[in-house]
PDB file of C-alpha atoms in Angstrom:
ATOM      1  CA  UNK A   1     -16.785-125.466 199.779  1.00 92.00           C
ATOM      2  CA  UNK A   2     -19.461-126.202 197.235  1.00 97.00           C
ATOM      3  CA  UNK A   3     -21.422-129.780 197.378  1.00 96.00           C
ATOM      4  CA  UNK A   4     -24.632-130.081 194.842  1.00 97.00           C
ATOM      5  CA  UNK A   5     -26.817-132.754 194.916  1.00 96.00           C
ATOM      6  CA  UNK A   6     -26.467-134.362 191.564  1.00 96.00           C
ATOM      7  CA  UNK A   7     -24.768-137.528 192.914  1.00 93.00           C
ATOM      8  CA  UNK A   8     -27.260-138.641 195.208  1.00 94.00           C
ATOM      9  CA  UNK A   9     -29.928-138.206 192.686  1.00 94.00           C
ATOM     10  CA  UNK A  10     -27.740-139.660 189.407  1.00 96.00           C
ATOM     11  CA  UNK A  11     -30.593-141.978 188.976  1.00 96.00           C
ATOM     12  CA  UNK A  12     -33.667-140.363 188.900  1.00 97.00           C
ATOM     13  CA  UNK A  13     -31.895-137.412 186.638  1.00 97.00           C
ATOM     14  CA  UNK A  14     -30.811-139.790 184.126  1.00 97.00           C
ATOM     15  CA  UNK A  15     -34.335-141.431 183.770  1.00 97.00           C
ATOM     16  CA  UNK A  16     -36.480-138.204 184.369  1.00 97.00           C
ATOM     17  CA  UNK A  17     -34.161-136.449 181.428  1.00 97.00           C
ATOM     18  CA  UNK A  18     -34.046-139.638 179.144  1.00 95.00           C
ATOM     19  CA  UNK A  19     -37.948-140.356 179.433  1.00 96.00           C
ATOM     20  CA  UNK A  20     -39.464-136.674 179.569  1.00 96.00           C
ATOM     21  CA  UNK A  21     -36.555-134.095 179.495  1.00 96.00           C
ATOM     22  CA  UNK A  22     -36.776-132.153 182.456  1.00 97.00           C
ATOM     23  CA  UNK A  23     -36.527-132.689 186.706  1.00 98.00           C
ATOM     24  CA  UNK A  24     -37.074-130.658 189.682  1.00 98.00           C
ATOM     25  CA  UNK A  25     -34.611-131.216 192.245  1.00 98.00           C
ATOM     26  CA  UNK A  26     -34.505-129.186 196.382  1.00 98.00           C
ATOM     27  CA  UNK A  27     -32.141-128.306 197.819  1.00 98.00           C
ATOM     28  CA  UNK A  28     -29.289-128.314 195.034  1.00 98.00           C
ATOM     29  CA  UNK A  29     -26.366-126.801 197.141  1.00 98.00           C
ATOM     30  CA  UNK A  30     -25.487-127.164 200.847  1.00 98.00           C
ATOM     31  CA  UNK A  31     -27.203-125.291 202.991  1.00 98.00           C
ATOM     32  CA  UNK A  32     -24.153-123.574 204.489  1.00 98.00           C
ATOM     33  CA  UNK A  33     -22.821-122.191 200.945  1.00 98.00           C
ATOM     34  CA  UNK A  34     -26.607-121.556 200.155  1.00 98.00           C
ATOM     35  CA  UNK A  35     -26.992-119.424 202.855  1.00 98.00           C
ATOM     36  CA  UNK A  36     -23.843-117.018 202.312  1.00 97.00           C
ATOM     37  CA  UNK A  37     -24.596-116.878 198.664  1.00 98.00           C
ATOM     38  CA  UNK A  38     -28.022-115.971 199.067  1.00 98.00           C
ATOM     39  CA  UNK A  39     -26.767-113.102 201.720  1.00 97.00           C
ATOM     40  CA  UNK A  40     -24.675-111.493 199.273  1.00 95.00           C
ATOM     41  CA  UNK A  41     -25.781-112.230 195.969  1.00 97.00           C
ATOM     42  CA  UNK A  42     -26.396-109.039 193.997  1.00 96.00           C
ATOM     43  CA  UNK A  43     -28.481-105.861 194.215  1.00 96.00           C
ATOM     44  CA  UNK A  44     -30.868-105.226 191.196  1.00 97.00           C
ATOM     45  CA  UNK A  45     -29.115-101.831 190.359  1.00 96.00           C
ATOM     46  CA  UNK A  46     -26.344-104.082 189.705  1.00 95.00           C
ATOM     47  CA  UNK A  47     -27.996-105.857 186.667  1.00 96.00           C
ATOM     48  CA  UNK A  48     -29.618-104.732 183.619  1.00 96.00           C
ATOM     49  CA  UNK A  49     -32.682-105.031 181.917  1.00 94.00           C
ATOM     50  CA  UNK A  50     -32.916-108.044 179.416  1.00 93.00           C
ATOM     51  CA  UNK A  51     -32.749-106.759 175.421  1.00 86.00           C
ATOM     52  CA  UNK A  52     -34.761-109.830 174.370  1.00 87.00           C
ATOM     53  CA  UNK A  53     -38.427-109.385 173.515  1.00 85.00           C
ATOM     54  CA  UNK A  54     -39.397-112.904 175.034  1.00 86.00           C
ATOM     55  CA  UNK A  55     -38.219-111.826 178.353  1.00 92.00           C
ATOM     56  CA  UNK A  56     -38.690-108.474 180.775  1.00 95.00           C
ATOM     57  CA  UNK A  57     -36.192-109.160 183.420  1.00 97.00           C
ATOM     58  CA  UNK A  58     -32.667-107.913 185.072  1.00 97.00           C
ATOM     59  CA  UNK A  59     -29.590-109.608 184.262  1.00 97.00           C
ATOM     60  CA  UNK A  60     -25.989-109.294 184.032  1.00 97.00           C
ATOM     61  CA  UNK A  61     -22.658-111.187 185.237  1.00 97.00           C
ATOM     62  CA  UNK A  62     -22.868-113.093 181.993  1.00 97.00           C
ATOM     63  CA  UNK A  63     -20.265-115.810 181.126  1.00 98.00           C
ATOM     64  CA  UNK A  64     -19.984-117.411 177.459  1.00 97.00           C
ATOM     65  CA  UNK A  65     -17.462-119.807 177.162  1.00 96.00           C
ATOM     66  CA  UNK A  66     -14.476-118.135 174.834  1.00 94.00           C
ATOM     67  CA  UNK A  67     -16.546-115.127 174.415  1.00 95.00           C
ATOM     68  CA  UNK A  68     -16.989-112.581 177.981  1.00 94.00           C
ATOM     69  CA  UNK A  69     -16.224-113.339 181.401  1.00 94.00           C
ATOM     70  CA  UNK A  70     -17.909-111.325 184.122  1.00 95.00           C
ATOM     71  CA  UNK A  71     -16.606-108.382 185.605  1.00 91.00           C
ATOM     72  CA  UNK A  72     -16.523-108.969 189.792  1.00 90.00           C
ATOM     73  CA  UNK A  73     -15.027-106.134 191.342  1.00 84.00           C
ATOM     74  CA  UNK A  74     -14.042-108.472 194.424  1.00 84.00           C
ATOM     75  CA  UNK A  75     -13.812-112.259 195.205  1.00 86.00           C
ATOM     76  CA  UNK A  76     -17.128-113.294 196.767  1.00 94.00           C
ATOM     77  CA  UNK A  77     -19.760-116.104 196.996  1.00 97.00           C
ATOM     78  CA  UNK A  78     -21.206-115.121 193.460  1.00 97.00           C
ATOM     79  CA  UNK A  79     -17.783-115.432 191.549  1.00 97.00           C
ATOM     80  CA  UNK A  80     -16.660-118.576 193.557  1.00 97.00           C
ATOM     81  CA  UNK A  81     -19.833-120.457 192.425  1.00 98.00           C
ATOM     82  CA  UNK A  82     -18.941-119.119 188.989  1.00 98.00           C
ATOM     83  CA  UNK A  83     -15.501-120.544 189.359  1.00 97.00           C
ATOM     84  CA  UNK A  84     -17.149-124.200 190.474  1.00 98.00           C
ATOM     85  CA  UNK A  85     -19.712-124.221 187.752  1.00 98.00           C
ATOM     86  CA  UNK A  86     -17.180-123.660 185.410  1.00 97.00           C
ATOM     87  CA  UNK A  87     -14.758-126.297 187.507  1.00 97.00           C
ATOM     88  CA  UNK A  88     -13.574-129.587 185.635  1.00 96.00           C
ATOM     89  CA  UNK A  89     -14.786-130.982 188.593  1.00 96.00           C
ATOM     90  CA  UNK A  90     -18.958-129.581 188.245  1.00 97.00           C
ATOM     91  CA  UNK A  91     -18.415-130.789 184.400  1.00 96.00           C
ATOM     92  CA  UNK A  92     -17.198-134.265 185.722  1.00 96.00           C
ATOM     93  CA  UNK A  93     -20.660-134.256 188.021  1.00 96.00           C
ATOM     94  CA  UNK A  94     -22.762-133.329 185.143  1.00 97.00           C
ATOM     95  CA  UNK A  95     -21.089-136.069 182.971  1.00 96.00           C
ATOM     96  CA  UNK A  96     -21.768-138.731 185.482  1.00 96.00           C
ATOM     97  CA  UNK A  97     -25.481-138.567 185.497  1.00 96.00           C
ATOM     98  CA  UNK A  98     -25.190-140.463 182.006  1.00 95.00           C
ATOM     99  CA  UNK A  99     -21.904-142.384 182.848  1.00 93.00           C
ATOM    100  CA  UNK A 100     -19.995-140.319 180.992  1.00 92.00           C
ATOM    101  CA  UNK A 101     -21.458-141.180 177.860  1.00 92.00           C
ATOM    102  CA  UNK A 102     -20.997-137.229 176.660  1.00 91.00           C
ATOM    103  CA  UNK A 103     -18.540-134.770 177.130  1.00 90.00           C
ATOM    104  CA  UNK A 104     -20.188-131.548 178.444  1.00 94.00           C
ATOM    105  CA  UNK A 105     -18.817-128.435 178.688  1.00 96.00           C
ATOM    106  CA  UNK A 106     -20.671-125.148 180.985  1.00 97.00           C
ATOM    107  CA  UNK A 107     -21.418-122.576 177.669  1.00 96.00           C
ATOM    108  CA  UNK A 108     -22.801-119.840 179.747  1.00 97.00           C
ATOM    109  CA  UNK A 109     -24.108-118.741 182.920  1.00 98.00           C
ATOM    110  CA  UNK A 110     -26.265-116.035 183.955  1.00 97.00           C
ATOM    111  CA  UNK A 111     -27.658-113.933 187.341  1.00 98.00           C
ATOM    112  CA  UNK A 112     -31.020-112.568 187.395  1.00 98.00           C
ATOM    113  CA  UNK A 113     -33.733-110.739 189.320  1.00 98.00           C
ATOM    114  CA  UNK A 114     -37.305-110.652 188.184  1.00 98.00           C
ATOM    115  CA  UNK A 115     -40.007-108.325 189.707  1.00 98.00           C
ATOM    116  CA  UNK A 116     -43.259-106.620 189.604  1.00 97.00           C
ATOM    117  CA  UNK A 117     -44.375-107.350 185.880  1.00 97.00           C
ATOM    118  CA  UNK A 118     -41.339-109.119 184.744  1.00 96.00           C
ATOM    119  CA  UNK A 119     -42.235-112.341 182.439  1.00 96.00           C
ATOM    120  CA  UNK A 120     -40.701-114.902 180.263  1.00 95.00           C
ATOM    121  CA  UNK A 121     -42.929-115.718 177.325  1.00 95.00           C
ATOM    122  CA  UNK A 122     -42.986-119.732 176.721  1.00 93.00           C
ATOM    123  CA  UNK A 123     -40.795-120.617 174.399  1.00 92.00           C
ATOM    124  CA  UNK A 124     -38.524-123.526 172.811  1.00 89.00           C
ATOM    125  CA  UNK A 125     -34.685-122.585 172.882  1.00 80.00           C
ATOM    126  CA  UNK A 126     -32.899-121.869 169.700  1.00 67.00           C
ATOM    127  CA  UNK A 127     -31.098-125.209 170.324  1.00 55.00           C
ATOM    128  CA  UNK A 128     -33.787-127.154 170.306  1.00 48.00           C
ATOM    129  CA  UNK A 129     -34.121-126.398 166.455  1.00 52.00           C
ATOM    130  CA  UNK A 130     -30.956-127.334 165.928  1.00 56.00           C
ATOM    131  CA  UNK A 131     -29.230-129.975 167.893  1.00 59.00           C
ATOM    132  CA  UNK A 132     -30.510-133.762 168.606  1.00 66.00           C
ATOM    133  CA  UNK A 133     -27.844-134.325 171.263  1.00 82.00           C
ATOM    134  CA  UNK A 134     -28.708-134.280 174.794  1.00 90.00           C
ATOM    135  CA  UNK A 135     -28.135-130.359 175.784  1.00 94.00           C
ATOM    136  CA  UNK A 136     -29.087-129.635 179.324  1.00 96.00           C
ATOM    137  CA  UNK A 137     -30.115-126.076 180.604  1.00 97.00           C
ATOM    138  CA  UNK A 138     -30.327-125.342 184.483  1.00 98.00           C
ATOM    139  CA  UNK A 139     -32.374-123.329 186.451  1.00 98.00           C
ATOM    140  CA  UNK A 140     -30.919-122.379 189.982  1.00 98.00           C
ATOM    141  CA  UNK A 141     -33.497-120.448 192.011  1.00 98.00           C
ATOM    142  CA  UNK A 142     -32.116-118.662 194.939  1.00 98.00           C
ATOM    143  CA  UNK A 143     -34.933-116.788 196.587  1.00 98.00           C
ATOM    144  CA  UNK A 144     -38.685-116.063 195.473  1.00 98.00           C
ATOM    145  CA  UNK A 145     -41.524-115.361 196.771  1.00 98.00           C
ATOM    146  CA  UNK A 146     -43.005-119.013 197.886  1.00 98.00           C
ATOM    147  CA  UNK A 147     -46.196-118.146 198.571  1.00 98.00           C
ATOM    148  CA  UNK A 148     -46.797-117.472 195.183  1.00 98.00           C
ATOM    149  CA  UNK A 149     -44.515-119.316 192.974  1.00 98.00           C
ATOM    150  CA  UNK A 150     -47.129-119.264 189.817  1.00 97.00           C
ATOM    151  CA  UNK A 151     -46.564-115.579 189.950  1.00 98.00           C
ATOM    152  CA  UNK A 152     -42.812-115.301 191.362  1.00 98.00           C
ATOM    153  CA  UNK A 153     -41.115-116.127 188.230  1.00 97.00           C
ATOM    154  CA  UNK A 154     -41.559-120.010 188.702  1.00 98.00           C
ATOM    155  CA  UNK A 155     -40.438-121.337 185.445  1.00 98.00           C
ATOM    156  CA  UNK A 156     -42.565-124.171 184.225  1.00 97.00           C
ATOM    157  CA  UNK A 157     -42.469-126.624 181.383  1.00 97.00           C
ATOM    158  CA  UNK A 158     -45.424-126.665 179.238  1.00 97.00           C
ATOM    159  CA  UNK A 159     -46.594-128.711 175.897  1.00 95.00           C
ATOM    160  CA  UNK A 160     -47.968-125.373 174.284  1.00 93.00           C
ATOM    161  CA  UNK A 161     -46.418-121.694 174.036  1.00 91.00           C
ATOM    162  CA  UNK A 162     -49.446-120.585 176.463  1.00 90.00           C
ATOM    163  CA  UNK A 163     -48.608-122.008 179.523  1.00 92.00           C
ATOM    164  CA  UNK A 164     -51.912-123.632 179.658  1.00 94.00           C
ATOM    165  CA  UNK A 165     -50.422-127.371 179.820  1.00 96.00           C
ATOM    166  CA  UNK A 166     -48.338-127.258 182.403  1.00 96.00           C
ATOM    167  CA  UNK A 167     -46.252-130.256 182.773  1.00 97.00           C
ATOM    168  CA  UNK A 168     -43.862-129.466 185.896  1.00 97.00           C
ATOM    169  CA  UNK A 169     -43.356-126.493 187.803  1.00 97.00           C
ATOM    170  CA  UNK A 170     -41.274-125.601 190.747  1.00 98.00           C
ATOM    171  CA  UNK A 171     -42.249-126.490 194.497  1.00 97.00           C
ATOM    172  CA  UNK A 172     -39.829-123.985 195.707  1.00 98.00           C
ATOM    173  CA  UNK A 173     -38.006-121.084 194.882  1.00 98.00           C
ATOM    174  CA  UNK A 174     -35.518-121.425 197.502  1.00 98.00           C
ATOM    175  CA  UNK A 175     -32.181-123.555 196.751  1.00 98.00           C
ATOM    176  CA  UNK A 176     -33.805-125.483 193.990  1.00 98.00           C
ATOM    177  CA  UNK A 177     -33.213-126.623 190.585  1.00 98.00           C
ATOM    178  CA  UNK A 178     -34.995-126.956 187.161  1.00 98.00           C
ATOM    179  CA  UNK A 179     -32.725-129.011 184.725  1.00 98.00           C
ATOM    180  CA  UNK A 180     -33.807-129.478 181.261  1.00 97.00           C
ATOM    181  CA  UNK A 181     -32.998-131.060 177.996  1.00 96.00           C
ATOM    182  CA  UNK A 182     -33.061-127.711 175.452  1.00 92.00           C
ATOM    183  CA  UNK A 183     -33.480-129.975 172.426  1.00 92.00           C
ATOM    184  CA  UNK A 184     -36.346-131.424 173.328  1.00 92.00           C
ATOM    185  CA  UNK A 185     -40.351-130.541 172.016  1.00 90.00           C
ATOM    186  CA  UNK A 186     -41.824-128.518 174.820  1.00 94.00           C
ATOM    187  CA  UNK A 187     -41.749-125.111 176.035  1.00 95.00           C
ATOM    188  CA  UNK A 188     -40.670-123.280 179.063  1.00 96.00           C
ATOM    189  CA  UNK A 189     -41.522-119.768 180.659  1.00 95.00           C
ATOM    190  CA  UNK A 190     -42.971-117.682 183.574  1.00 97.00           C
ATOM    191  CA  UNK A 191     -46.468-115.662 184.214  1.00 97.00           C
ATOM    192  CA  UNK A 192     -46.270-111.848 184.604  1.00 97.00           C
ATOM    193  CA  UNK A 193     -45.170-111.276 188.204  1.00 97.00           C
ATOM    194  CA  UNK A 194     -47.399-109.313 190.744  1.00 98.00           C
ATOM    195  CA  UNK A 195     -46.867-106.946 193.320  1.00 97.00           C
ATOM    196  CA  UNK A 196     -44.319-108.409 196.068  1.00 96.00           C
ATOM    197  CA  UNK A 197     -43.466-111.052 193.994  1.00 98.00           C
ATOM    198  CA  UNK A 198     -39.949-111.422 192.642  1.00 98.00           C
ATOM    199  CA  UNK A 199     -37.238-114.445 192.107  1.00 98.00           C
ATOM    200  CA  UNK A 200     -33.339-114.786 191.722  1.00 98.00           C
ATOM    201  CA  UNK A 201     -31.739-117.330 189.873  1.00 98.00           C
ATOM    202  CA  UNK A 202     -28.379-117.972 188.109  1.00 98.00           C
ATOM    203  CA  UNK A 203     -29.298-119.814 184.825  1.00 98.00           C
ATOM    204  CA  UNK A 204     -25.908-122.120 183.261  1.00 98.00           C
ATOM    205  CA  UNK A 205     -26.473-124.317 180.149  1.00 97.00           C
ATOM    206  CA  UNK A 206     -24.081-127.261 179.799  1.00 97.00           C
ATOM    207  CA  UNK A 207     -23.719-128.295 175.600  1.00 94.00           C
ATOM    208  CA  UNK A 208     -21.991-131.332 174.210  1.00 90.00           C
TER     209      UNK A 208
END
């Protein structure tokens, strides 16, 4: 059984998202789901290198909504949080945090491992170029390296396409969550990582 912690934070999402686009929220899942998704979520050799030139970085088990669905070999903690994500009732959480004002719908989701000199160059989605609707991406970080979360693929929202002015970044890599508005004016990215540092994530955007 999956529980997130959108409802108890409905609130502060709606406000933080309305006013500057973007929140930081712990512990997203419960920790007894966390913990068994964590344990077998998947080796690197599984994934593949990113063809993107904004981004060096391993992914795979990509979903797009009428498009691909991932290829598990078994049922497991990775595909069941797939399945919820994906659930009318994870869409019906998302929806509340603006009263159900907008119909979202989960467009994609994503696993992925950075490492040694992985990086995400700052950058505004494609979205945000062309939609004025509230569009929210999330960031779910599984693991990383905490002690050095600059440098362990902590992906921070910044007003230029340097990184230099940063305006939130993660406190933890560990059962966390970056949520975003991708139509909004600001930019988002990580630093080149360094020796022993490395993240997992699953990434899942939610459109109108």
């Amino acid at each position: 059984t999956i529980n997130t912690s959108l409802s108890k934070s409905y609130n502060q999402i709606k406000n933080d998202i309305e006013k500057k686009g973007y929140i930081f929220l712990t512990n997203f899942i419960n920790q007894e789901y966390y913990d068994k998704l964590l344990d077998s979520f998947p080796e690197i050799h599984e994934l593949n290198k990113s063809k993107s030139p904004l981004k060096n970085y391993d992914i795979g088990y990509i979903y797009l909504k009428d498009r691909h669905n991932p290829s598990f070999k078994n049922k497991n903690y990775l595909s069941n949080f797939y399945d919820y994500i994906r659930s009318k009732k994870f869409q019906n959480e998302v929806s509340m945090i603006f009263d159900n004002q907008y119909n979202f719908f989960c467009k994609n989701i994503l696993t992925s491992i950075a490492t040694k000199s992985s990086f995400l160059i700052p950058h505004k989605d494609s979205l945000s170029k062309e939609k004025k609707d509230i569009n929210l991406n999330f960031i779910y970080f599984i693991d990383g390296y905490d002690k050095n979360i600059e440098y362990s693929g902590g992906t921070f929202i910044s007003k230029d396409n340097n990184g230099n002015k940063i305006l939130l970044s993660p406190l933890t890599l560990k059962n966390s969550v970056l949520i975003y508005d991708n139509t909004r004016d600001f930019f988002h990215g990580f630093r080149i990582l360094k020796e022993n540092c490395y993240r997992k994530a699953i990434t899942f955007q939610f459109n109108q």
